[in-house]
Amino acid sequence: MIYVRIPGNLRYRDLAVRAVAAASKLVGTGDRHFDDEVVSAFGEAFNNIALHGYRDHQGEVEIEIEVGADWLTIHLRDRGASFDVSDIPDPDLDTLPESGLGIFIIRSFMDEVSYLAGEPNLLSMTKRYSEADHGGTRP
Amino acid sequence: MIYVRIPGNLRYRDLAVRAVAAASKLVGTGDRHFDDEVVSAFGEAFNNIALHGYRDHQGEVEIEIEVGADWLTIHLRDRGASFDVSDIPDPDLDTLPESGLGIFIIRSFMDEVSYLAGEPNLLSMTKRYSEADHGGTRP
Amino acid sequence: MTCTRTDQGDKTTLVIDGLLDAVSTADIRPIIDAVVADRRNLVTVDLASLRLIDSSGVGAIISLYKRVRANGGEVAVTGLRDQPLAIFKLLRLDRVFSI
Amino acid sequence: MTCTRTDQGDKTTLVIDGLLDAVSTADIRPIIDAVVADRRNLVTVDLASLRLIDSSGVGAIISLYKRVRANGGEVAVTGLRDQPLAIFKLLRLDRVFSI
Ligand SMILES: Nc1ncnc2c1ncn2[C@@H]1O[C@H](COP(=O)(O)OP(=O)(O)O)[C@@H](O)[C@H]1O
Ligand SMILES: Nc1ncnc2c1ncn2[C@@H]1O[C@H](COP(=O)(O)OP(=O)(O)O)[C@@H](O)[C@H]1O
């Protein structure tokens, strides 16, 4: 198990993203796309905590990563503002929205996403690798 | 404060080194040499825990990084075999030794190094940046 | 991230490299504002050296696109690969920009 | 890390790129053993694309050097920069290998 605790601040985004990228490589898929999608989803989740969750006060983010034989789960915990992830509709891509794309990226690139508001809030996301699937889910 | 906990296993070396490299950039010296030396020293310390400290049993490494305005301190905690860092002599470089270089690299590249055997063992190392110094200490 | 603007005749090229994320996107906003204010109408955004983009970076490029189009101009995006390409495809921007 | 061996006449070049650390050094040991066993006596180690080295990687290169020398040969290291250069300088290996 990999555990990282850092301030929930964009200054620490690069560190967190690099740790997640290295963790994703440990899954050992050898598939750049898998790693890219994990990193993309995580980056959006971290942005959201820094920009929305901790808009009004500072706090920490706890990142827990479980690396499986062909899957990876990331748990993000924060003590900022809560929201309801199921309230967030998918964007209408035809209107070329300039924001509101983060949750969509997370949902699209991860196989399972759950959110539990609380102290702390807990966002969990899992991505599974399957070579067969993968050809099909490539955007 | 940055806190990372991972298995004390070489598989996790890359993740740890990347986190430390990103933390070193947060010091904001803009000096690649500073970052290279921090990463070099940390890599040796992590190797030693994985290869010597946890030779006989598995365990975790806790990495705590404090980022200052012009300094960085890394604390490494492990629950493996202890040793006495002050017992380790500098290598005789003229004999071209093939091992026994790790502690020397740590001592050379960091400004302060201390080791406290215990449960956990604690290796602390600090590097300070000063532009004036720096020209002189460049190897 | 570095963003380099080059004007040649009617054409403007923005080369953006490195990491275009919630931190660095703030730095390209003034460059985008200037391109729009100067009414540059043939804009190419070269992302061949872009390593990583997030939704804020994409938002900035969409904003550039909409504003240049409102001036009667065109924006093309070139060189996309790896993670940035995956994001552009997911958001179906490959159909918008002649990639 | 990848290590590529090229033989040309008397000369052997090893190009090592990426990360030469306690993990990957194990992978170059057999290549080094083969170079020594084949009594290749003019060896160049090209480290221009090496990003990071640690003391185990340095140990492997010193071992290559000592064994080729014992066979009456020579080892040169080329292309060192950044972190690997800092390590080679610290360990005063810049005087050993004609860098
Ligand atoms: N971690 C979070 N804490 C609080 N609110 C959040 C969080 N993540 C997302 N939100 C809410 O969900 C909305 C949609 O998020 P997202 O799809 O990432 O787009 P954007 O961040 O561009 O608005 C945000 O505007 C915000 O109101
Ligand atoms: N974390 C550690 N736990 C236990 N012993 C250690 C640790 N670090 C170093 N040592 C001891 O100190 C010695 C010197 O370490 P070092 O200079 O890194 O060279 P090397 O690892 O090549 O032997 C090691 O051989 C080992 O006996």
XYZ file of C-alpha atoms and ligand atoms in Angstrom:
530
model
C 0.000 0.000 0.000
C 1.148 3.485 -0.901
C 0.161 6.397 1.272
C 0.898 10.066 0.567
C -0.221 13.055 2.643
C 0.320 16.565 1.318
C -1.300 19.988 1.554
C -4.408 20.204 -0.635
C -2.831 22.945 -2.643
C -2.000 23.149 -6.341
C 1.674 23.671 -5.468
C 1.750 19.977 -4.560
C -0.102 18.790 -7.655
C 3.037 17.833 -9.567
C 4.389 15.754 -6.676
C 1.090 13.915 -6.298
C 0.704 13.317 -10.035
C 4.241 11.932 -10.262
C 3.632 9.562 -7.363
C 0.416 8.331 -8.979
C 2.162 7.908 -12.351
C 4.879 5.806 -10.694
C 2.240 3.767 -8.840
C 0.347 3.154 -12.067
C 3.527 1.791 -13.650
C 3.720 -0.717 -10.785
C 0.521 -2.328 -12.068
C 2.815 -3.442 -14.847
C 0.405 -3.270 -17.760
C 3.168 -1.811 -19.894
C 0.356 0.220 -21.470
C 1.004 3.951 -21.582
C -2.698 4.602 -22.146
C -3.603 2.954 -18.860
C -1.112 5.161 -17.011
C -2.195 8.296 -18.917
C -5.837 7.724 -18.045
C -5.077 7.084 -14.368
C -2.955 10.230 -14.186
C -5.609 12.287 -16.002
C -8.381 11.193 -13.652
C -6.277 11.680 -10.550
C -5.146 15.142 -11.663
C -8.780 16.273 -11.996
C -9.667 14.865 -8.583
C -6.721 16.640 -6.983
C -7.571 19.925 -8.744
C -11.140 19.706 -7.475
C -10.061 19.255 -3.868
C -7.573 22.136 -4.094
C -9.928 24.492 -5.980
C -13.391 23.581 -4.645
C -12.955 21.516 -1.469
C -10.342 23.822 0.029
C -11.573 27.075 -1.518
C -12.352 28.580 1.891
C -9.759 27.018 4.148
C -6.530 25.100 3.855
C -6.158 21.442 4.585
C -4.461 18.231 3.667
C -5.155 15.541 1.119
C -4.505 11.903 1.895
C -3.840 9.692 -1.095
C -3.923 5.944 -0.700
C -3.071 3.756 -3.651
C -3.620 0.036 -3.866
C -1.778 -1.638 -6.709
C -3.206 -4.946 -7.908
C -2.096 -7.423 -10.537
C -4.250 -5.744 -13.191
C -6.010 -2.949 -11.350
C -5.340 0.128 -9.275
C -7.503 1.880 -6.702
C -6.916 5.435 -5.518
C -8.591 6.789 -2.403
C -8.511 10.550 -1.859
C -9.477 11.955 1.526
C -9.962 15.648 2.295
C -11.585 17.744 5.011
C -12.833 20.502 2.751
C -16.289 21.310 1.392
C -18.338 18.268 0.408
C -20.399 17.810 -2.713
C -22.487 15.092 -4.270
C -20.712 13.549 -7.209
C -23.971 12.000 -8.493
C -25.453 15.520 -8.762
C -22.899 16.468 -11.386
C -24.375 15.937 -14.876
C -22.193 15.007 -17.822
C -21.236 18.088 -19.840
C -22.806 18.720 -23.245
C -19.628 18.410 -25.263
C -21.269 19.899 -28.385
C -21.443 23.303 -26.690
C -17.657 23.254 -26.153
C -17.804 23.926 -22.404
C -14.731 25.612 -20.936
C -15.236 24.109 -17.481
C -17.160 21.344 -15.775
C -15.084 18.658 -17.508
C -13.205 17.249 -14.507
C -15.757 14.796 -13.125
C -16.514 13.638 -16.669
C -12.829 12.863 -17.234
C -12.706 10.934 -13.946
C -15.848 8.922 -14.769
C -14.707 8.219 -18.309
C -11.205 7.050 -17.515
C -11.866 5.073 -14.326
C -14.036 1.963 -14.118
C -15.532 2.646 -10.683
C -15.914 5.980 -8.923
C -17.565 6.510 -5.553
C -17.787 9.503 -3.230
C -18.664 9.564 0.448
C -19.164 13.014 1.974
C -17.918 13.166 5.550
C -15.014 13.979 7.790
C -13.008 13.257 5.731
C -14.680 13.193 2.351
C -13.626 10.065 0.480
C -13.359 9.771 -3.279
C -12.425 6.276 -4.425
C -11.677 5.280 -7.973
C -10.613 2.019 -9.529
C -9.276 1.252 -12.948
C -8.961 -2.297 -14.237
C -6.779 -3.406 -17.076
C -7.888 -5.948 -19.580
C -6.166 -6.159 -22.905
C -9.346 -7.259 -24.674
C -11.505 -4.480 -23.213
C -8.831 -2.024 -23.776
C -8.864 -1.852 -27.534
C -12.592 -1.123 -27.243
C -12.492 1.542 -24.558
C -9.681 3.511 -26.195
C -11.304 6.824 -26.988
C 4.790 18.922 5.166
C 4.967 16.000 2.780
C 4.541 12.481 4.081
C 4.915 9.293 2.074
C 4.655 5.734 3.366
C 5.580 2.828 1.111
C 6.987 -0.688 1.404
C 10.753 -0.624 1.983
C 11.299 -2.476 -1.236
C 13.253 -1.522 -4.359
C 10.049 -1.846 -6.417
C 8.952 1.437 -4.793
C 12.270 3.232 -5.297
C 11.185 5.054 -8.442
C 7.993 6.356 -6.818
C 9.910 7.616 -3.788
C 12.665 9.211 -5.872
C 10.096 11.001 -8.040
C 8.295 12.348 -4.994
C 11.567 13.621 -3.537
C 12.559 15.185 -6.868
C 9.224 17.027 -7.006
C 9.626 18.130 -3.371
C 13.120 19.418 -4.085
C 11.756 21.530 -6.938
C 9.362 23.126 -4.413
C 12.358 24.653 -2.633
C 12.473 26.753 -5.752
C 16.221 27.159 -6.117
C 15.844 26.701 -9.868
C 19.188 24.911 -9.587
C 19.235 21.461 -11.176
C 22.368 20.565 -9.208
C 20.572 21.082 -5.912
C 17.789 18.748 -6.992
C 20.227 16.187 -8.446
C 22.191 16.049 -5.205
C 19.068 15.690 -3.058
C 17.777 12.909 -5.290
C 21.171 11.163 -5.293
C 21.440 11.208 -1.508
C 17.867 10.099 -0.993
C 18.222 7.251 -3.490
C 21.196 5.851 -1.563
C 19.351 6.110 1.740
C 16.334 4.306 0.299
C 18.531 1.578 -1.239
C 20.222 1.009 2.104
C 16.929 0.543 3.927
C 15.623 -1.841 1.260
C 18.866 -3.822 0.915
C 20.351 -3.747 4.438
C 17.647 -2.630 6.844
C 14.990 -4.959 5.443
C 17.327 -7.748 4.306
C 15.755 -10.236 6.720
C 12.162 -9.083 6.920
C 9.796 -6.813 5.065
C 8.603 -3.502 6.334
C 7.632 0.017 5.476
C 9.554 3.237 5.001
C 8.118 6.541 6.130
C 9.422 9.567 4.297
C 8.777 13.006 5.691
C 9.929 16.040 3.737
C 10.034 19.577 5.041
C 10.446 22.190 2.342
C 11.919 25.502 3.440
C 12.615 28.748 1.626
C 16.169 27.646 0.840
C 16.506 24.259 2.472
C 14.976 20.828 2.528
C 14.985 18.176 5.243
C 14.167 14.536 4.630
C 13.412 12.153 7.479
C 13.422 8.430 6.722
C 11.965 6.016 9.249
C 12.230 2.222 9.042
C 11.775 -0.739 11.376
C 14.560 -2.876 9.933
C 18.087 -3.644 11.124
C 19.885 -0.714 12.739
C 23.442 0.380 12.162
C 25.705 3.164 13.335
C 26.233 5.695 10.591
C 29.276 7.146 12.373
C 30.950 3.699 12.197
C 31.011 3.848 8.414
C 34.381 5.197 7.222
C 34.711 7.172 4.022
C 35.754 4.936 1.139
C 39.286 5.104 -0.267
C 38.336 6.353 -3.708
C 41.813 5.623 -5.114
C 41.175 1.884 -4.821
C 38.093 2.215 -7.038
C 35.721 0.504 -4.610
C 32.699 -1.166 -6.200
C 30.534 -0.789 -3.103
C 30.440 1.142 0.149
C 29.793 4.420 -1.671
C 26.233 5.124 -0.523
C 26.835 6.764 2.842
C 29.665 8.793 1.302
C 27.304 10.130 -1.376
C 24.747 11.025 1.308
C 27.329 12.806 3.467
C 28.847 14.638 0.515
C 25.633 15.923 -1.011
C 23.712 16.824 2.167
C 24.768 19.457 4.695
C 23.588 17.650 7.811
C 23.057 13.939 8.309
C 22.000 12.268 11.542
C 20.945 8.746 12.406
C 19.071 7.526 15.467
C 18.790 3.761 15.837
C 15.472 2.734 17.362
C 11.950 1.645 16.664
C 11.801 3.167 14.135
C 15.326 4.003 12.985
C 15.466 7.621 11.921
C 17.808 9.016 9.277
C 17.505 12.775 8.873
C 19.267 14.815 6.253
C 19.178 18.493 5.414
C 20.442 20.356 2.407
C 20.676 24.134 2.360
C 20.933 26.253 -0.729
C 23.163 29.232 -0.933
C 24.181 30.569 -4.298
C 27.578 31.719 -3.010
C 28.432 28.379 -1.328
C 27.153 26.531 -4.227
C 29.762 27.415 -6.790
C 32.347 26.213 -4.295
C 30.795 22.918 -3.306
C 30.071 21.849 -6.862
C 32.138 18.706 -7.268
C 5.213 25.008 -19.158
C 6.478 27.512 -21.670
C 4.304 29.128 -24.310
C 5.991 30.772 -27.281
C 4.089 32.969 -29.707
C 5.408 33.463 -33.236
C 3.714 35.750 -35.776
C 4.485 35.232 -39.460
C 2.382 37.294 -41.839
C -1.256 36.427 -41.116
C -0.361 33.386 -39.104
C 0.257 33.012 -35.398
C 1.711 29.888 -33.846
C 1.589 29.141 -30.126
C 3.985 26.397 -29.071
C 3.020 25.129 -25.626
C 5.283 22.592 -23.986
C 5.590 20.784 -20.667
C 2.646 20.716 -18.322
C -0.567 22.681 -18.964
C -2.517 22.274 -15.750
C -4.508 24.241 -13.212
C -1.274 25.941 -12.106
C 0.287 26.874 -15.433
C -2.895 27.668 -17.361
C -3.005 31.028 -15.562
C 0.246 31.908 -17.359
C -1.125 31.351 -20.870
C -4.319 33.367 -20.314
C -2.597 36.749 -20.974
C -0.962 35.349 -24.119
C -4.352 34.143 -25.359
C -5.883 37.542 -24.518
C -3.184 39.257 -26.570
C -3.685 36.959 -29.580
C -7.411 37.745 -29.491
C -6.890 41.491 -28.916
C -4.470 41.611 -31.853
C -7.201 39.982 -33.961
C -4.851 37.272 -35.155
C -7.148 35.138 -37.273
C -5.067 32.149 -38.329
C -3.876 30.527 -35.152
C -2.079 27.200 -34.807
C -1.540 25.704 -31.373
C 1.409 23.319 -31.529
C 1.175 20.748 -28.718
C 3.851 18.315 -29.946
C 5.947 18.933 -26.828
C 3.052 19.022 -24.383
C 3.490 16.259 -21.832
C 0.330 16.603 -19.748
C -2.862 18.657 -19.919
C -5.855 18.855 -17.610
C -9.359 20.246 -17.951
C -8.240 23.795 -17.119
C -5.678 23.682 -19.915
C -8.303 22.368 -22.308
C -10.655 25.122 -21.131
C -8.084 27.779 -22.032
C -7.629 26.359 -25.532
C -11.403 26.155 -26.064
C -11.658 29.762 -24.928
C -9.008 30.753 -27.473
C -10.924 28.854 -30.154
C -14.270 30.478 -29.368
C -12.882 33.992 -29.251
C -10.824 33.697 -32.447
C -13.869 32.215 -34.193
C -15.994 35.117 -32.923
C -13.491 37.392 -34.692
C -14.016 35.391 -37.883
C -10.775 33.413 -37.553
C -9.654 29.796 -37.295
C -7.720 27.781 -34.717
C -5.948 24.508 -35.488
C -4.299 22.228 -32.977
C -1.324 20.162 -34.128
C 1.075 17.602 -32.728
C -1.186 16.060 -30.074
C -0.004 12.738 -28.656
C -0.090 10.567 -25.568
C -2.006 11.952 -22.587
C -3.086 15.221 -24.290
C -4.362 13.247 -27.300
C -6.377 10.941 -25.007
C -8.016 13.986 -23.359
C -8.801 15.723 -26.675
C -10.334 12.531 -28.045
C -12.397 11.909 -24.916
C -13.786 15.459 -25.067
C -14.394 14.987 -28.823
C -12.251 18.010 -29.609
C -10.495 16.095 -32.374
C -13.546 16.904 -34.531
C -13.438 20.598 -33.643
C -9.789 21.271 -34.260
C -8.495 19.815 -37.514
C -6.068 17.541 -35.695
C 16.999 1.217 -18.445
C 18.110 -0.300 -21.704
C 21.675 -1.348 -22.467
C 22.677 -1.857 -26.082
C 25.966 -3.476 -27.047
C 27.491 -2.783 -30.454
C 30.727 -4.404 -31.657
C 32.639 -2.794 -34.507
C 36.009 -4.322 -35.258
C 38.025 -4.148 -32.032
C 35.658 -1.719 -30.430
C 32.630 -2.336 -28.258
C 30.158 0.359 -27.311
C 27.612 -0.007 -24.522
C 24.851 2.586 -24.664
C 23.033 2.698 -21.330
C 19.978 4.896 -21.048
C 17.291 5.699 -18.507
C 17.780 4.768 -14.895
C 20.761 2.700 -13.695
C 19.940 1.943 -10.090
C 19.864 -0.878 -7.578
C 16.981 -2.434 -9.516
C 18.230 -2.184 -13.097
C 21.937 -2.773 -12.447
C 21.183 -6.494 -12.123
C 20.175 -6.434 -15.796
C 23.494 -5.064 -17.073
C 25.654 -7.509 -15.094
C 25.271 -10.346 -17.670
C 26.062 -7.917 -20.504
C 29.218 -6.827 -18.688
C 30.149 -10.461 -18.041
C 29.822 -11.207 -21.760
C 31.964 -8.218 -22.786
C 34.677 -9.423 -20.410
C 34.350 -13.097 -21.441
C 34.634 -12.082 -25.115
C 37.856 -10.252 -24.186
C 36.644 -7.052 -25.827
C 39.483 -4.687 -25.070
C 38.370 -1.302 -26.361
C 35.148 -0.512 -24.568
C 33.226 2.751 -24.619
C 30.317 3.256 -22.252
C 28.012 5.911 -23.687
C 25.954 7.523 -20.907
C 24.585 10.499 -22.860
C 21.006 9.270 -22.362
C 21.447 8.147 -18.776
C 19.045 10.088 -16.568
C 19.949 8.807 -13.100
C 22.611 6.537 -11.620
C 23.211 5.335 -8.083
C 26.142 3.709 -6.320
C 25.184 0.229 -7.528
C 25.234 1.414 -11.138
C 28.604 3.061 -10.591
C 29.825 -0.172 -8.963
C 28.895 -2.142 -12.088
C 30.786 0.260 -14.352
C 33.843 0.168 -12.074
C 33.692 -3.633 -12.146
C 33.641 -3.543 -15.971
C 36.618 -1.191 -15.912
C 38.682 -3.339 -13.561
C 38.025 -6.561 -15.438
C 38.690 -5.137 -18.909
C 41.913 -3.579 -17.582
C 42.912 -6.958 -16.104
C 42.594 -8.321 -19.653
C 44.897 -5.555 -20.867
C 42.110 -3.387 -22.296
C 40.690 0.101 -21.856
C 37.307 1.516 -20.865
C 36.166 5.057 -21.664
C 32.977 6.700 -20.445
C 31.369 9.343 -22.675
C 28.384 11.648 -22.624
C 28.032 12.107 -18.864
C 25.827 14.983 -17.779
C 23.521 16.174 -15.010
C 23.039 13.767 -12.083
C 25.356 11.033 -13.436
C 28.104 13.620 -14.010
C 27.715 14.928 -10.442
C 28.139 11.368 -9.088
C 31.166 10.579 -11.281
C 32.838 13.830 -10.238
C 32.116 13.280 -6.555
C 33.635 9.793 -6.726
C 36.591 11.232 -8.704
C 35.925 8.843 -11.560
C 36.328 11.654 -14.061
C 40.083 11.130 -13.648
C 39.835 7.381 -14.192
C 37.711 7.342 -17.296
C 38.821 9.782 -19.971
C 35.562 11.704 -19.741
N -13.626 17.899 -4.193
C -14.687 18.729 -4.374
N -15.170 19.438 -3.324
C -16.219 20.258 -3.493
N -16.866 20.430 -4.650
C -16.452 19.752 -5.733
C -15.347 18.878 -5.643
N -15.162 18.326 -6.861
C -16.097 18.844 -7.674
N -16.893 19.707 -7.005
C -18.044 20.410 -7.587
O -18.386 19.762 -8.813
C -18.371 20.693 -9.909
C -17.923 20.000 -11.192
O -16.575 19.630 -11.107
P -15.709 19.378 -12.421
O -16.463 18.462 -13.324
O -14.371 18.912 -11.999
O -15.590 20.759 -13.175
P -15.005 22.176 -12.696
O -14.035 21.900 -11.601
O -14.378 22.716 -13.926
O -16.172 22.997 -12.250
C -17.423 21.790 -9.438
O -17.685 23.019 -10.083
C -17.721 21.850 -7.944
O -18.869 22.621 -7.700
N 19.604 1.521 6.530
C 20.585 0.659 6.891
N 20.293 -0.374 7.710
C 21.252 -1.223 8.072
N 22.539 -1.126 7.693
C 22.893 -0.138 6.872
C 21.940 0.812 6.441
N 22.579 1.689 5.651
C 23.862 1.316 5.599
N 24.077 0.229 6.338
C 25.393 -0.420 6.521
O 26.406 0.495 6.132
C 27.229 -0.066 5.112
C 27.709 1.005 4.149
O 26.621 1.502 3.380
P 26.875 2.214 1.986
O 27.939 3.245 2.161
O 25.569 2.695 1.496
O 27.481 1.113 1.021
P 26.874 -0.288 0.527
O 25.402 -0.234 0.686
O 27.337 -0.379 -0.884
O 27.521 -1.324 1.402
C 26.375 -1.143 4.475
O 27.138 -2.163 3.861
C 25.571 -1.654 5.657
O 26.307 -2.575 6.394
